[in-house]
PDB file of C-alpha atoms in Angstrom:
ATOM      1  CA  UNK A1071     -48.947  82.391  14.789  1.00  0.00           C
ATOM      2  CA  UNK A1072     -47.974  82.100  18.416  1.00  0.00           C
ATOM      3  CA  UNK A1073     -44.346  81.341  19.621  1.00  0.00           C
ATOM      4  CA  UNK A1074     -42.562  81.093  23.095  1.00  0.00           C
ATOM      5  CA  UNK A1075     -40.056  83.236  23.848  1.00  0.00           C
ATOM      6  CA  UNK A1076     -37.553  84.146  26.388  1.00  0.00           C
ATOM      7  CA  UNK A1077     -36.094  87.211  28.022  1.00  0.00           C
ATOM      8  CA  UNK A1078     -32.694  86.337  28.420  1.00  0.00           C
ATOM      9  CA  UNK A1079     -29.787  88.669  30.422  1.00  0.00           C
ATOM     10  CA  UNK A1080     -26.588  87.677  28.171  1.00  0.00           C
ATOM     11  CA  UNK A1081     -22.764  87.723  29.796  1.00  0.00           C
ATOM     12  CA  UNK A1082     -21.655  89.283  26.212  1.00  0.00           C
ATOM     13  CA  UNK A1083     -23.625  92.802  26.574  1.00  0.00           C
ATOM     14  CA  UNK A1084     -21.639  95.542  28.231  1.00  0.00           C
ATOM     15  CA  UNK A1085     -23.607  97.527  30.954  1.00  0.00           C
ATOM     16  CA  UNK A1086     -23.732 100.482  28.103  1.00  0.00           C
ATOM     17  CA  UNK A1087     -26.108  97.809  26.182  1.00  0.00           C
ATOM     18  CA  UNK A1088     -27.168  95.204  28.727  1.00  0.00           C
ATOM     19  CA  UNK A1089     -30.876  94.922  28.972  1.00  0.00           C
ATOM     20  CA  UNK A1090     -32.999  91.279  28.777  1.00  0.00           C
ATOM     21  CA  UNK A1091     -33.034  90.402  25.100  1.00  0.00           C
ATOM     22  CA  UNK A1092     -35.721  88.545  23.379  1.00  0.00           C
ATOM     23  CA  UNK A1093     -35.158  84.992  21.979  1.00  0.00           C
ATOM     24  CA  UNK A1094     -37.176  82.201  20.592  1.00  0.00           C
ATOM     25  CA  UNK A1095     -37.449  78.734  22.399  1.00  0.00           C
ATOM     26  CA  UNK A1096     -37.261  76.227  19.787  1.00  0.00           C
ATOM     27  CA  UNK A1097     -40.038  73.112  19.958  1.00  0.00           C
ATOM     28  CA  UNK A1098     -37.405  70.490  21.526  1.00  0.00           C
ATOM     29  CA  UNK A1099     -36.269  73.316  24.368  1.00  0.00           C
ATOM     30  CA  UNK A1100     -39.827  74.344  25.295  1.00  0.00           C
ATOM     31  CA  UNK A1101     -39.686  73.337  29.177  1.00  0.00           C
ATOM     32  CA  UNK A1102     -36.371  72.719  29.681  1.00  0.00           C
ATOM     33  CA  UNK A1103     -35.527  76.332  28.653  1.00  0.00           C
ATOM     34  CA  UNK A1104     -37.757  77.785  31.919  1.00  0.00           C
ATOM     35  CA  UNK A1105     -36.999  80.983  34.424  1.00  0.00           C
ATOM     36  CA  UNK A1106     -33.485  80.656  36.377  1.00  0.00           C
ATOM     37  CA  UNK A1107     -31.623  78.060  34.025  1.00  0.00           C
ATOM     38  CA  UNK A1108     -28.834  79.274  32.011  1.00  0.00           C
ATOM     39  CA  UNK A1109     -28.712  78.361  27.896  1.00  0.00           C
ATOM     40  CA  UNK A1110     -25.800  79.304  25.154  1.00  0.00           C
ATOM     41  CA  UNK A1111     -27.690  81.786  22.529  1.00  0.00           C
ATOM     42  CA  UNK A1112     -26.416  83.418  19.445  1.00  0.00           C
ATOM     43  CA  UNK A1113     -25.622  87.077  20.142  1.00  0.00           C
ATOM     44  CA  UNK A1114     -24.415  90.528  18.237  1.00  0.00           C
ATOM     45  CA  UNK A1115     -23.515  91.007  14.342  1.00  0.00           C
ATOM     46  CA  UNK A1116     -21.416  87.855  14.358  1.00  0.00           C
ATOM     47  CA  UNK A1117     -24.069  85.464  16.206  1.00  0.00           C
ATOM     48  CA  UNK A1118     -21.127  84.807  18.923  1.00  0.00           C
ATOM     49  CA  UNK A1119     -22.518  82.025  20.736  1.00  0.00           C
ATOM     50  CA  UNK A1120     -22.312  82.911  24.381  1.00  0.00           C
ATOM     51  CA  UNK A1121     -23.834  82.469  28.153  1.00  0.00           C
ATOM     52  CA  UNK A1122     -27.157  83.439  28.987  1.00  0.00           C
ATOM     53  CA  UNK A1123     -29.560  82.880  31.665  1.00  0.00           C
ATOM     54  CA  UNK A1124     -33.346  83.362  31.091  1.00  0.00           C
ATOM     55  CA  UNK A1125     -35.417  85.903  33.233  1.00  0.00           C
ATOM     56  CA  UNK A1126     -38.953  84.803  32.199  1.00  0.00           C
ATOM     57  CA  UNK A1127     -40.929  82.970  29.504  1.00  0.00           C
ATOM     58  CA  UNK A1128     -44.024  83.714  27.756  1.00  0.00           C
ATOM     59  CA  UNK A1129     -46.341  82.710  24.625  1.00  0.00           C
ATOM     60  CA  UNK A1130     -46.958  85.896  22.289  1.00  0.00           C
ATOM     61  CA  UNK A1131     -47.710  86.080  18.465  1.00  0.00           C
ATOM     62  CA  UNK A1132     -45.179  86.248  16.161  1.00  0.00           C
ATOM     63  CA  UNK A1133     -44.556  90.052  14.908  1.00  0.00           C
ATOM     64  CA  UNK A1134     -42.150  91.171  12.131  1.00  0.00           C
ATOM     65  CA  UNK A1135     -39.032  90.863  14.211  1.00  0.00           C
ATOM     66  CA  UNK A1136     -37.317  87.330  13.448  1.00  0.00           C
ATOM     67  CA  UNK A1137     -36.091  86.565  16.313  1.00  0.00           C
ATOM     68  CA  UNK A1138     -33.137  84.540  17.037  1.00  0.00           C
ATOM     69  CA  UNK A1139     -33.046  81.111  18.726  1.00  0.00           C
ATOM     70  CA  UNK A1140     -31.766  79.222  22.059  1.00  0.00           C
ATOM     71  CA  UNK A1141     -29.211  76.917  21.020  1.00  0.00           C
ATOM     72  CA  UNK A1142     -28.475  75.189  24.255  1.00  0.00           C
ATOM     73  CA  UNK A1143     -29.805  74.370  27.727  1.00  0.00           C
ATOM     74  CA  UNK A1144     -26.972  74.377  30.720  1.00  0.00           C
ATOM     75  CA  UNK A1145     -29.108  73.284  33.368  1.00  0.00           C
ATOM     76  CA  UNK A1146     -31.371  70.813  34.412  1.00  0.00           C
ATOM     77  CA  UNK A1147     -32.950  72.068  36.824  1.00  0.00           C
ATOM     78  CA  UNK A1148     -32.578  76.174  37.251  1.00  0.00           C
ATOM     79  CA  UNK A1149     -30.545  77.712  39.622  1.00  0.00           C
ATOM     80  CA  UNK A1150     -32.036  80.826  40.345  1.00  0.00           C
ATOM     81  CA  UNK A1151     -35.297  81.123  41.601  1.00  0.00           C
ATOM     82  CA  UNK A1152     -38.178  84.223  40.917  1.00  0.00           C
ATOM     83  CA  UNK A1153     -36.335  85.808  43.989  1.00  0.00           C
ATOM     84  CA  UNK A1154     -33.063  85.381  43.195  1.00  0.00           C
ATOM     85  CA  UNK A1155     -33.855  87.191  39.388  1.00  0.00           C
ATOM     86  CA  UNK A1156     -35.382  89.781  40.965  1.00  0.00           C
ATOM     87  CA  UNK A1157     -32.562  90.350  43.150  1.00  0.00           C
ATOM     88  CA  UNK A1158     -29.963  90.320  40.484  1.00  0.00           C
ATOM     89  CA  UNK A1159     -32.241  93.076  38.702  1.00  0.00           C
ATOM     90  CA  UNK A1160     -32.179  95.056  41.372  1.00  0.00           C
ATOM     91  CA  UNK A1161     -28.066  94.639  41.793  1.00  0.00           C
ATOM     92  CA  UNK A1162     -27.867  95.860  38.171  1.00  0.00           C
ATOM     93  CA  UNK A1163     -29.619  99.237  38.839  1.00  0.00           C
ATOM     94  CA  UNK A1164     -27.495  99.507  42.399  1.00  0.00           C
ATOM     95  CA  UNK A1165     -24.543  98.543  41.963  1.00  0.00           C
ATOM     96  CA  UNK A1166     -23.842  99.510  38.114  1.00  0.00           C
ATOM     97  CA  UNK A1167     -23.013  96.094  36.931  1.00  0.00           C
ATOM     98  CA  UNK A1168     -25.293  93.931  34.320  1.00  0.00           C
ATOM     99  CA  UNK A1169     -27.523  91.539  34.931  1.00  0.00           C
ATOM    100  CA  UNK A1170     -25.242  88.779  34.671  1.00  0.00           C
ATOM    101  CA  UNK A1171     -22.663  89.866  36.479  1.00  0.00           C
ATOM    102  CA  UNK A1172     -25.036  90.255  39.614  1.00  0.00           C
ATOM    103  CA  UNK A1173     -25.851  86.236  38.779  1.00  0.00           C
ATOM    104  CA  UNK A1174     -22.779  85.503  38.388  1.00  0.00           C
ATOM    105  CA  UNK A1175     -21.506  86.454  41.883  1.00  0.00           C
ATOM    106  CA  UNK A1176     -24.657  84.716  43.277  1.00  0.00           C
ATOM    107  CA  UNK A1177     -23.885  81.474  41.909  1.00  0.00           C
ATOM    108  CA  UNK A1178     -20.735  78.846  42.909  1.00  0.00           C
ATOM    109  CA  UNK A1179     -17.685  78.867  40.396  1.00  0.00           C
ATOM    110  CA  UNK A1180     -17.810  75.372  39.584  1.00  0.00           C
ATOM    111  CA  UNK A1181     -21.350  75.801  37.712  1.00  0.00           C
ATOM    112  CA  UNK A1182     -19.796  78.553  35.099  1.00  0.00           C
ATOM    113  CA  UNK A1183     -19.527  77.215  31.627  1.00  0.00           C
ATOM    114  CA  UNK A1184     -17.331  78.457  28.764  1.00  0.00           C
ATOM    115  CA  UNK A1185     -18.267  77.093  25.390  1.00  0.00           C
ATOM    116  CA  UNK A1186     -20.723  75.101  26.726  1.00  0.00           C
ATOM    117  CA  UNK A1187     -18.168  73.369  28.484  1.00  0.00           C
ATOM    118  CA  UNK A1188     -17.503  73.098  32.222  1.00  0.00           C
ATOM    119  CA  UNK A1189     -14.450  75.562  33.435  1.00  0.00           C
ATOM    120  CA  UNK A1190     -10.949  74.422  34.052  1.00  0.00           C
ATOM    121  CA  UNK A1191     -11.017  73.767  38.044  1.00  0.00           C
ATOM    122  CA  UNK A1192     -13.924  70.719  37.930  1.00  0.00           C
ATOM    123  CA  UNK A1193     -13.036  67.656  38.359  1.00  0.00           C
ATOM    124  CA  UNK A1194     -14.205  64.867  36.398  1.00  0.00           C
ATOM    125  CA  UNK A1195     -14.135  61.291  36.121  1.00  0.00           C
ATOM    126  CA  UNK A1196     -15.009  59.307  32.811  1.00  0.00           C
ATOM    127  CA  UNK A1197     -16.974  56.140  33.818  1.00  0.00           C
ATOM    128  CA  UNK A1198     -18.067  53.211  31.341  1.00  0.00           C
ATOM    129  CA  UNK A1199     -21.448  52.040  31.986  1.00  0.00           C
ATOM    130  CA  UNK A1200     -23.065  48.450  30.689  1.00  0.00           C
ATOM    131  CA  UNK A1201     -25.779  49.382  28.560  1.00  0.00           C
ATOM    132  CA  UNK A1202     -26.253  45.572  27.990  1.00  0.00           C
ATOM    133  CA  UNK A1203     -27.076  42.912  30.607  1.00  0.00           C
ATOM    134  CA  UNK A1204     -24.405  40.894  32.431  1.00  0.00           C
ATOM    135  CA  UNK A1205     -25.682  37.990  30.637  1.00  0.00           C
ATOM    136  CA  UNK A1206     -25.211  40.031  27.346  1.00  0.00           C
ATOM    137  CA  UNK A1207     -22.050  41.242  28.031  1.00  0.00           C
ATOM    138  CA  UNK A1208     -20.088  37.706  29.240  1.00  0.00           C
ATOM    139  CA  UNK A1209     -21.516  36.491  26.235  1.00  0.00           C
ATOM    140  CA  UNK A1210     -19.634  39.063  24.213  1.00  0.00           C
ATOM    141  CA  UNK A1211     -16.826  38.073  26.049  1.00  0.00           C
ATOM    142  CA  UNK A1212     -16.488  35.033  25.421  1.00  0.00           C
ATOM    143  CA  UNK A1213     -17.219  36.142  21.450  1.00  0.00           C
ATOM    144  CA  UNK A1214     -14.366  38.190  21.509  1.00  0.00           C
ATOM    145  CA  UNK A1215     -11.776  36.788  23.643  1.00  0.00           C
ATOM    146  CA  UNK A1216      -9.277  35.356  20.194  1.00  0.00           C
ATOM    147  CA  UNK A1217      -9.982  38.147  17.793  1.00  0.00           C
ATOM    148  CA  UNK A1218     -10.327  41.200  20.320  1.00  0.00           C
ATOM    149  CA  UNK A1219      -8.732  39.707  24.150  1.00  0.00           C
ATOM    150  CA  UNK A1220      -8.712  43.242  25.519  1.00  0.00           C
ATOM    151  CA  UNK A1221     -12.233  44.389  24.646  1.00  0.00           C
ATOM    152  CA  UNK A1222     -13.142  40.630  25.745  1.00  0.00           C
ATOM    153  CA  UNK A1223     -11.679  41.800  29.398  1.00  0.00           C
ATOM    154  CA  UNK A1224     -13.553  44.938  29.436  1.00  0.00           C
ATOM    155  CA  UNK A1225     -16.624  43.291  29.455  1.00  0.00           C
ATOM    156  CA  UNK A1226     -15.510  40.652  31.500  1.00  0.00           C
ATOM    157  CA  UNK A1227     -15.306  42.741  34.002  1.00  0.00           C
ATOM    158  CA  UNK A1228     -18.180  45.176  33.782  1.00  0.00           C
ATOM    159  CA  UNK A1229     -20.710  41.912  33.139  1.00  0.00           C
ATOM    160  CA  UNK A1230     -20.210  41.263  37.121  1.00  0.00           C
ATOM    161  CA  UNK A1231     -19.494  45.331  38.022  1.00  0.00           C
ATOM    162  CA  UNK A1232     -21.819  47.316  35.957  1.00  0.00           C
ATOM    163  CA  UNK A1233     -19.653  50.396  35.611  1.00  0.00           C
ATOM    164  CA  UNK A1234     -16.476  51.588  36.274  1.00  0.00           C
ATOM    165  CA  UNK A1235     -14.026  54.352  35.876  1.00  0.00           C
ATOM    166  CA  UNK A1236     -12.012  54.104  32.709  1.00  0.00           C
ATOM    167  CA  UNK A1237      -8.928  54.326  34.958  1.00  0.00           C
ATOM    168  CA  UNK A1238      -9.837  51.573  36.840  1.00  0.00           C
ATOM    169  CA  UNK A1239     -11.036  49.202  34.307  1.00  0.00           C
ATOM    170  CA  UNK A1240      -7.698  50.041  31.906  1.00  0.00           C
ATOM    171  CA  UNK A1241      -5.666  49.342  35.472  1.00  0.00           C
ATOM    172  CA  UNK A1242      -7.113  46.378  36.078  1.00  0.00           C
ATOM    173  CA  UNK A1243      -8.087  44.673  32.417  1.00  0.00           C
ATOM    174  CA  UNK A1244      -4.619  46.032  30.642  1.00  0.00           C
ATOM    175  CA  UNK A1245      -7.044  47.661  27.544  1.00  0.00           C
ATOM    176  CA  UNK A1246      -6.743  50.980  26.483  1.00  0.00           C
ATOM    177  CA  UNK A1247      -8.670  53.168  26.463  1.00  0.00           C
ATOM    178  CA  UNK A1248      -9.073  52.846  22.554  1.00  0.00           C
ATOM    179  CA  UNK A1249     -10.617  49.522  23.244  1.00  0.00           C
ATOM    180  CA  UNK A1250     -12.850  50.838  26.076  1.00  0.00           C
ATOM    181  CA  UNK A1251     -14.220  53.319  23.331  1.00  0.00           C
ATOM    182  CA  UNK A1252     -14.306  50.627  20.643  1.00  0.00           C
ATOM    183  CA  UNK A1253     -17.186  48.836  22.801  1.00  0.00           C
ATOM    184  CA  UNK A1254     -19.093  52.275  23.379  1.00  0.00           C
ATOM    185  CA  UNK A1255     -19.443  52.553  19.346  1.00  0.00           C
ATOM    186  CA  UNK A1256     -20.134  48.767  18.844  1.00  0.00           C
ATOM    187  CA  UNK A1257     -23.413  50.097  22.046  1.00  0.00           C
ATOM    188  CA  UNK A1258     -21.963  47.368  24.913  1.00  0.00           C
ATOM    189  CA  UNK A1259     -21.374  50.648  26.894  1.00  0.00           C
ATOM    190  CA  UNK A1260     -21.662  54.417  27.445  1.00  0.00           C
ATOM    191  CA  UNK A1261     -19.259  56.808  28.304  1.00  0.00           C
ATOM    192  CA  UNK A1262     -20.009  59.279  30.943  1.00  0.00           C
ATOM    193  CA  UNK A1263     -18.540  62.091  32.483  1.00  0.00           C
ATOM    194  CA  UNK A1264     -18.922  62.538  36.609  1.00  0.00           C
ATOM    195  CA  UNK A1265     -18.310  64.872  38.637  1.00  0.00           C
ATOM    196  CA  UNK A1266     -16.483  64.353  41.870  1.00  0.00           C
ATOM    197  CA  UNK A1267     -16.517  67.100  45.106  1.00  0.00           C
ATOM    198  CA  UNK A1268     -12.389  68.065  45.209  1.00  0.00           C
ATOM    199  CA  UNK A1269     -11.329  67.285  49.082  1.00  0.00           C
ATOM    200  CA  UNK A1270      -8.279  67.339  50.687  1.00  0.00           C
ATOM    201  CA  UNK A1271      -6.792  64.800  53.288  1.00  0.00           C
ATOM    202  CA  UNK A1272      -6.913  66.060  56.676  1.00  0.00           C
ATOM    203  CA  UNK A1273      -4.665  63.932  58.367  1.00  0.00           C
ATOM    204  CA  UNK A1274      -5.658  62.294  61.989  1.00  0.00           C
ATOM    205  CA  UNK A1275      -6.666  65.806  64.306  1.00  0.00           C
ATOM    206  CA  UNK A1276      -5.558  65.617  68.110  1.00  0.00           C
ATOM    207  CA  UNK A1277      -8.760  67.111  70.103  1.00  0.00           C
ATOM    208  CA  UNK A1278      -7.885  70.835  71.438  1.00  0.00           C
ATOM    209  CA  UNK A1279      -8.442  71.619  74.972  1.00  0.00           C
ATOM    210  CA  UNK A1280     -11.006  74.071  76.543  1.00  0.00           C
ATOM    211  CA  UNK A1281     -10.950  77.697  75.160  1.00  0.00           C
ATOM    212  CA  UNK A1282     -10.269  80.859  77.242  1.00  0.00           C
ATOM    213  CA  UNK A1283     -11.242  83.748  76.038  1.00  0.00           C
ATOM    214  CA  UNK A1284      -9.476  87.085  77.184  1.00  0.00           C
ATOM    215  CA  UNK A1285     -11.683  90.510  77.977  1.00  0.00           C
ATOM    216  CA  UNK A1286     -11.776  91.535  74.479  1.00  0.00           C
ATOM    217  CA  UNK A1287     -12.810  88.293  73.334  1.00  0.00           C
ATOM    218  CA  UNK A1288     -15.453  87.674  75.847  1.00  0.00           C
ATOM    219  CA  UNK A1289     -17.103  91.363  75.890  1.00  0.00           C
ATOM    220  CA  UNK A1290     -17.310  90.432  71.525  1.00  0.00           C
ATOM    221  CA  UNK A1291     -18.907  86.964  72.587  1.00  0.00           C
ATOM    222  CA  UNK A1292     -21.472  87.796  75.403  1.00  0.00           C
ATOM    223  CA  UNK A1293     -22.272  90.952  71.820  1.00  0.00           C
ATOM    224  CA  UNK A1294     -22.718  87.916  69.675  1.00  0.00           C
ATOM    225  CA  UNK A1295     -24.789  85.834  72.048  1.00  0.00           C
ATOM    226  CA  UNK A1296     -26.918  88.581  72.826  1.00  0.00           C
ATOM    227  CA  UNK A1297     -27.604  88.591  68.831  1.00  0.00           C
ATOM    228  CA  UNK A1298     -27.865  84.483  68.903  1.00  0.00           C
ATOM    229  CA  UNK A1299     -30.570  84.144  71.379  1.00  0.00           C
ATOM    230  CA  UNK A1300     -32.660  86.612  69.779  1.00  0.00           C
ATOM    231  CA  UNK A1301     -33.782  84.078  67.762  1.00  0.00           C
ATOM    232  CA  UNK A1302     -34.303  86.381  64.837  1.00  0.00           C
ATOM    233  CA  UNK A1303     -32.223  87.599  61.746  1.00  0.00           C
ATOM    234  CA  UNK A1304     -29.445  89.740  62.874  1.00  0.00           C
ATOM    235  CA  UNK A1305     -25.789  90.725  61.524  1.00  0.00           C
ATOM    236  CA  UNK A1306     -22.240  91.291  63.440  1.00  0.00           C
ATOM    237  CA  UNK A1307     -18.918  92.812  62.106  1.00  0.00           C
ATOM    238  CA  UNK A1308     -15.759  91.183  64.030  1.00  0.00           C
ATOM    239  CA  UNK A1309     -13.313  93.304  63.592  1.00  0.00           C
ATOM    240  CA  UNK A1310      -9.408  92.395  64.134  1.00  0.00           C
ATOM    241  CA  UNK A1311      -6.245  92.005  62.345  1.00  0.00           C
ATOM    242  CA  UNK A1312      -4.786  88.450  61.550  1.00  0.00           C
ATOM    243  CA  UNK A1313      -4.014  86.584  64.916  1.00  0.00           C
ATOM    244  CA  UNK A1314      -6.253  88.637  67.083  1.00  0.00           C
ATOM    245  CA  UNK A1315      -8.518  85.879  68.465  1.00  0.00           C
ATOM    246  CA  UNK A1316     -11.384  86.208  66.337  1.00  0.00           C
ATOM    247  CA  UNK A1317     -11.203  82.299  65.423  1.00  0.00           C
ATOM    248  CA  UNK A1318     -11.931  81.544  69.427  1.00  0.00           C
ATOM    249  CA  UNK A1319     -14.803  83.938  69.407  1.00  0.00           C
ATOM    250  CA  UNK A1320     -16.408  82.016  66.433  1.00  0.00           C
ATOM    251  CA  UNK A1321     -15.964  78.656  68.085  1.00  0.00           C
ATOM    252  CA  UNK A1322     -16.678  79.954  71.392  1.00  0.00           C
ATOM    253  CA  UNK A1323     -20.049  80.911  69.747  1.00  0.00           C
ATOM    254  CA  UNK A1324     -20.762  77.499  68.059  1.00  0.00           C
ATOM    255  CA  UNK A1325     -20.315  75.876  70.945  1.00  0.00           C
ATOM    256  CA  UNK A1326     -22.958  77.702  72.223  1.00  0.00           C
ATOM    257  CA  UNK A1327     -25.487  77.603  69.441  1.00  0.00           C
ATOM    258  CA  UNK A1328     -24.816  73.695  69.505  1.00  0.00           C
ATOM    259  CA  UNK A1329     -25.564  73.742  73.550  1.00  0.00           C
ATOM    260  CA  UNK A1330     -28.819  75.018  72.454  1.00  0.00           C
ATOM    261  CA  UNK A1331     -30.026  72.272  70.039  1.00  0.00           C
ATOM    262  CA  UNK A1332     -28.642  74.697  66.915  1.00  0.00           C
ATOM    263  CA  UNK A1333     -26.349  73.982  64.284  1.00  0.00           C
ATOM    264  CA  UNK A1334     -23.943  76.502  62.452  1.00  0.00           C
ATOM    265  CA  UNK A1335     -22.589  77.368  58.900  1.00  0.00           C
ATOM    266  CA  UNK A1336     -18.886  78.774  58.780  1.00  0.00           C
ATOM    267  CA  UNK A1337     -18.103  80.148  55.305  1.00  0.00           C
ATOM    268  CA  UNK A1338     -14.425  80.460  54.618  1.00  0.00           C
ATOM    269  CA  UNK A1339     -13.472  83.246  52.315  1.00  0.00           C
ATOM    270  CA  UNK A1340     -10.513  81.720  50.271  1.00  0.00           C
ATOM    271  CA  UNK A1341     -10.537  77.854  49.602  1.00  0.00           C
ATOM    272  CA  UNK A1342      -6.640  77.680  50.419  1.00  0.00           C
ATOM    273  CA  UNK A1343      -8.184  78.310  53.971  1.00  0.00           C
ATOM    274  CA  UNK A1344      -9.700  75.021  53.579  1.00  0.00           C
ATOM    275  CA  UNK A1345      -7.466  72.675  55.317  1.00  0.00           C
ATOM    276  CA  UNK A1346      -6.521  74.882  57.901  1.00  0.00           C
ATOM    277  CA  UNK A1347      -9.995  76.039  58.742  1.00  0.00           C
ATOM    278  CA  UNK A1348     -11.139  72.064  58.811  1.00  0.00           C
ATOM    279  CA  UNK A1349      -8.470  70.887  61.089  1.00  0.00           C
ATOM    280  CA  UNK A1350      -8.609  73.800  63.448  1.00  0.00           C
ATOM    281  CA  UNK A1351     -12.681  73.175  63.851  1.00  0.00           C
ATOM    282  CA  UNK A1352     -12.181  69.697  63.856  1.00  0.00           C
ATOM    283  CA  UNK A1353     -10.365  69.410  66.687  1.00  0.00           C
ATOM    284  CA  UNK A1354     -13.055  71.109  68.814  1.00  0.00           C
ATOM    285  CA  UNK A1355     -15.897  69.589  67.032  1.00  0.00           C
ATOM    286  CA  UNK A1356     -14.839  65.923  65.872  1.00  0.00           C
ATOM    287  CA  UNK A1357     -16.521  64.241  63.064  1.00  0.00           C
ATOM    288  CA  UNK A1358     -19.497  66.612  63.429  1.00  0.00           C
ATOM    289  CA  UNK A1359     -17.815  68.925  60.947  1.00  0.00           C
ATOM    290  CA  UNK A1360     -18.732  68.572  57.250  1.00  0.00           C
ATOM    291  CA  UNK A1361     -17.163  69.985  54.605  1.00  0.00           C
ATOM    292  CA  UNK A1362     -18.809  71.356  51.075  1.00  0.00           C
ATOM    293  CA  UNK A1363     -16.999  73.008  48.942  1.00  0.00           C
ATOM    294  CA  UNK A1364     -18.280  75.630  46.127  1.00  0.00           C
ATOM    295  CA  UNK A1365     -16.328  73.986  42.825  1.00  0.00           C
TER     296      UNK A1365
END
């Protein structure tokens, strides 16, 4: 009898015993439990559940092996791609690390897991949604409204919003959040958890006035935009301590690829730089600065 399986590099095995072990994809995972996503499997004496991500998939008939099972699928969607696995295969037998470490430093820190459970630096944001029409809800409202006055609120005010966050709607209604979770069992809503991007405020920015760069910096831009209007992949080393000038060279160089119809990516090494970075690019560059941030 045939089964699918997967090859699976798990976060548990020490480089001594790290090599792509073989699991079975149960019936209800089959699909969702593809190449690049990452899954919770049972793993070692103790069946410890831990992290995985899958290498490959493939049909083959059953042998005398049982194999263990996928418990869990992370990911919607995966997020590594063929050449992305093959690269992190390669990192293992380079740089001496397993598998998983090589995908872990590939990958942003907010999409790490622990338990199954996002890591301690997300931020999230529990929002009630109707799951019954507005006509539905004010109904219920008006139902509840001498026996249960707070739930009777709550869907007051999602039968003309929809949704909202549980802070809001206990802010504005005066129900607790017991009552907001009273509703959810009784099905007038769900509870879901949403994530929101972590951003600072900047503050107004005055603009900054024209850069001048001195020799140094000038002989290490005219290097750069040599490198720049080749037009082709190429990589520079700037080299200079804290305070040297190397922050007028980048934006020097911006300016430039942006003269030329280009855009540019800066990538800031430590996101306490974040604010600093922002306002000091900002006031060159205006509003055309976005900001995304890794977790």
């Amino acid at each position: 009898m045939s089964e699918v399986t997967a090859l699976v590099a798990v976060s548990a095995a020490l480089f001594a015993i790290d090599r792509p072990y073989s699991y079975k994809i149960p019936d209800e995972l089959i699909g969702s439990a593809s190449p690049g996503v990452r899954v919770t499997v049972p793993f070692g004496r103790g069946n410890r559940r831990t992290e995985g991500v899958v290498l490959s998939v493939r049909r083959s008939e059953g042998g005398d092996r049982e194999l263990k099972s996928i418990d869990r699928v992370l990911d919607k969607e995966p997020v590594l791609d063929e050449g992305q696995i093959k690269l992190a295969l390669w990192m293992r037998d380079r740089f001496f690390c397993t598998v998983y470490d090589a995908v872990h430093a590939m990958l942003p820190a907010g999409l790490w897991y622990k338990n199954g459970s996002r890591r301690v630096g997300d931020k999230t944001v529990s929002v009630a949604v109707l799951q019954v029409s507005g006509e539905e809800a004010a109904e219920a409202a008006a139902q509840k409204r001498m026996k249960a006055p707070m739930q009777a609120s709550v869907l007051s005010l999602l039968s003309a919003a929809g949704s909202g966050s549980l802070r809001d709607i206990t802010e504005l209604t005066g129900a607790s959040t017991q009552s907001v979770r009273a509703l959810e069992k009784q099905g007038y809503l769900m509870i879901e958890h949403v994530e929101v991007l972590r951003r600072p405020e900047y503050g107004e920015i005055k603009p900054a006035g024209e850069i001048v760069l001195n020799a140094d910096q000038e002989k290490a831009f005219k290097g750069l935009r040599t490198l720049l209007n080749a037009k082709k992949g190429a990589a520079a080393l700037l080299y200079g301590v804290t305070g040297s000038g190397k922050t007028s060279v980048y934006i020097s160089l911006i300016k430039e690829a942006i003269r030329q119809g280009r855009s540019a990516i800066l990538l800031v090494p430590e996101i306490s730089l974040t604010p600093q970075a922002v306002a000091i690019f900002s006031s060159h560059f205006g509003s055309s600065v976005a900001v995304l941030h890794s977790s």
